[in-house]
Amino acid sequence: MKLCLLAKDVEQTSEYAEWENRYIVSKGIENERLYMQGLRDGIQLTASLLGQSMLVERGNESD
């Protein structure tokens, strides 16, 4: 029971609020970076697949 009350006291301190804000911002930045990396990977994959598809089509046209 004491631990629960202590945890509630810690959550109400300004230091905890600052830490929580920094944590939320850092997680947001991390998520944005992961999103952008996924976007780049998806674009690269799409371009690669389209390039292969075009080569196959060109090969079929010459037949």
PDB file of C-alpha atoms in Angstrom:
ATOM      1  CA  MET A   1       0.000   0.000   0.000  1.00  0.00           C
ATOM      2  CA  LYS A   2       2.847   2.377   0.870  1.00  0.00           C
ATOM      3  CA  LEU A   3       4.480   1.727  -2.502  1.00  0.00           C
ATOM      4  CA  CYS A   4       1.273   2.642  -4.291  1.00  0.00           C
ATOM      5  CA  LEU A   5       1.028   5.939  -2.394  1.00  0.00           C
ATOM      6  CA  LEU A   6       4.700   6.654  -3.062  1.00  0.00           C
ATOM      7  CA  ALA A   7       4.189   6.044  -6.772  1.00  0.00           C
ATOM      8  CA  LYS A   8       1.274   8.490  -6.833  1.00  0.00           C
ATOM      9  CA  ASP A   9       3.433  11.116  -5.087  1.00  0.00           C
ATOM     10  CA  VAL A  10       6.221  10.638  -7.619  1.00  0.00           C
ATOM     11  CA  GLU A  11       3.782  11.026 -10.526  1.00  0.00           C
ATOM     12  CA  GLN A  12       2.661  14.389  -9.162  1.00  0.00           C
ATOM     13  CA  THR A  13       6.147  15.932  -9.012  1.00  0.00           C
ATOM     14  CA  SER A  14       7.323  18.443 -11.576  1.00  0.00           C
ATOM     15  CA  GLU A  15      10.401  16.315 -12.278  1.00  0.00           C
ATOM     16  CA  TYR A  16       8.187  13.413 -13.273  1.00  0.00           C
ATOM     17  CA  ALA A  17       6.055  15.663 -15.462  1.00  0.00           C
ATOM     18  CA  GLU A  18       9.186  16.929 -17.226  1.00  0.00           C
ATOM     19  CA  TRP A  19      10.488  13.392 -17.684  1.00  0.00           C
ATOM     20  CA  GLU A  20       7.122  12.248 -19.010  1.00  0.00           C
ATOM     21  CA  ASN A  21       7.008  15.129 -21.502  1.00  0.00           C
ATOM     22  CA  ARG A  22      10.550  14.399 -22.723  1.00  0.00           C
ATOM     23  CA  TYR A  23       9.699  10.701 -22.997  1.00  0.00           C
ATOM     24  CA  ILE A  24       6.567  11.408 -25.052  1.00  0.00           C
ATOM     25  CA  VAL A  25       8.479  13.751 -27.363  1.00  0.00           C
ATOM     26  CA  SER A  26      11.347  11.277 -27.793  1.00  0.00           C
ATOM     27  CA  LYS A  27       8.894   8.462 -28.594  1.00  0.00           C
ATOM     28  CA  GLY A  28       7.179  10.743 -31.121  1.00  0.00           C
ATOM     29  CA  ILE A  29      10.514  11.476 -32.800  1.00  0.00           C
ATOM     30  CA  GLU A  30      11.387   7.771 -32.816  1.00  0.00           C
ATOM     31  CA  ASN A  31       8.019   6.898 -34.353  1.00  0.00           C
ATOM     32  CA  GLU A  32       8.448   9.609 -37.000  1.00  0.00           C
ATOM     33  CA  ARG A  33      11.888   8.245 -37.913  1.00  0.00           C
ATOM     34  CA  LEU A  34      10.532   4.703 -38.146  1.00  0.00           C
ATOM     35  CA  TYR A  35       7.651   5.927 -40.317  1.00  0.00           C
ATOM     36  CA  MET A  36      10.009   7.787 -42.654  1.00  0.00           C
ATOM     37  CA  GLN A  37      12.323   4.756 -42.901  1.00  0.00           C
ATOM     38  CA  GLY A  38       9.341   2.553 -43.739  1.00  0.00           C
ATOM     39  CA  LEU A  39       8.224   5.043 -46.355  1.00  0.00           C
ATOM     40  CA  ARG A  40      11.689   5.089 -47.956  1.00  0.00           C
ATOM     41  CA  ASP A  41      11.858   1.281 -47.876  1.00  0.00           C
ATOM     42  CA  GLY A  42       8.405   1.032 -49.449  1.00  0.00           C
ATOM     43  CA  ILE A  43       9.314   3.451 -52.223  1.00  0.00           C
ATOM     44  CA  GLN A  44      12.551   1.581 -52.893  1.00  0.00           C
ATOM     45  CA  LEU A  45      10.709  -1.760 -53.012  1.00  0.00           C
ATOM     46  CA  THR A  46       8.036  -0.378 -55.335  1.00  0.00           C
ATOM     47  CA  ALA A  47      10.629   1.103 -57.690  1.00  0.00           C
ATOM     48  CA  SER A  48      12.553  -2.168 -57.727  1.00  0.00           C
ATOM     49  CA  LEU A  49       9.445  -4.239 -58.474  1.00  0.00           C
ATOM     50  CA  LEU A  50       8.316  -1.830 -61.183  1.00  0.00           C
ATOM     51  CA  GLY A  51      11.774  -1.930 -62.740  1.00  0.00           C
ATOM     52  CA  GLN A  52      11.741  -5.724 -62.843  1.00  0.00           C
ATOM     53  CA  SER A  53       8.211  -5.703 -64.251  1.00  0.00           C
ATOM     54  CA  MET A  54       9.244  -3.324 -67.031  1.00  0.00           C
ATOM     55  CA  LEU A  55      12.233  -5.523 -67.932  1.00  0.00           C
ATOM     56  CA  VAL A  56       9.959  -8.570 -68.193  1.00  0.00           C
ATOM     57  CA  GLU A  57       7.511  -6.635 -70.392  1.00  0.00           C
ATOM     58  CA  ARG A  58      10.312  -5.464 -72.685  1.00  0.00           C
ATOM     59  CA  GLY A  59      11.553  -9.056 -72.958  1.00  0.00           C
ATOM     60  CA  ASN A  60       8.079 -10.247 -73.972  1.00  0.00           C
ATOM     61  CA  GLU A  61       7.710  -7.480 -76.589  1.00  0.00           C
ATOM     62  CA  SER A  62      10.808  -8.626 -78.459  1.00  0.00           C
ATOM     63  CA  ASP A  63       9.401 -12.160 -78.874  1.00  0.00           C
TER      64      ASP A  63
END
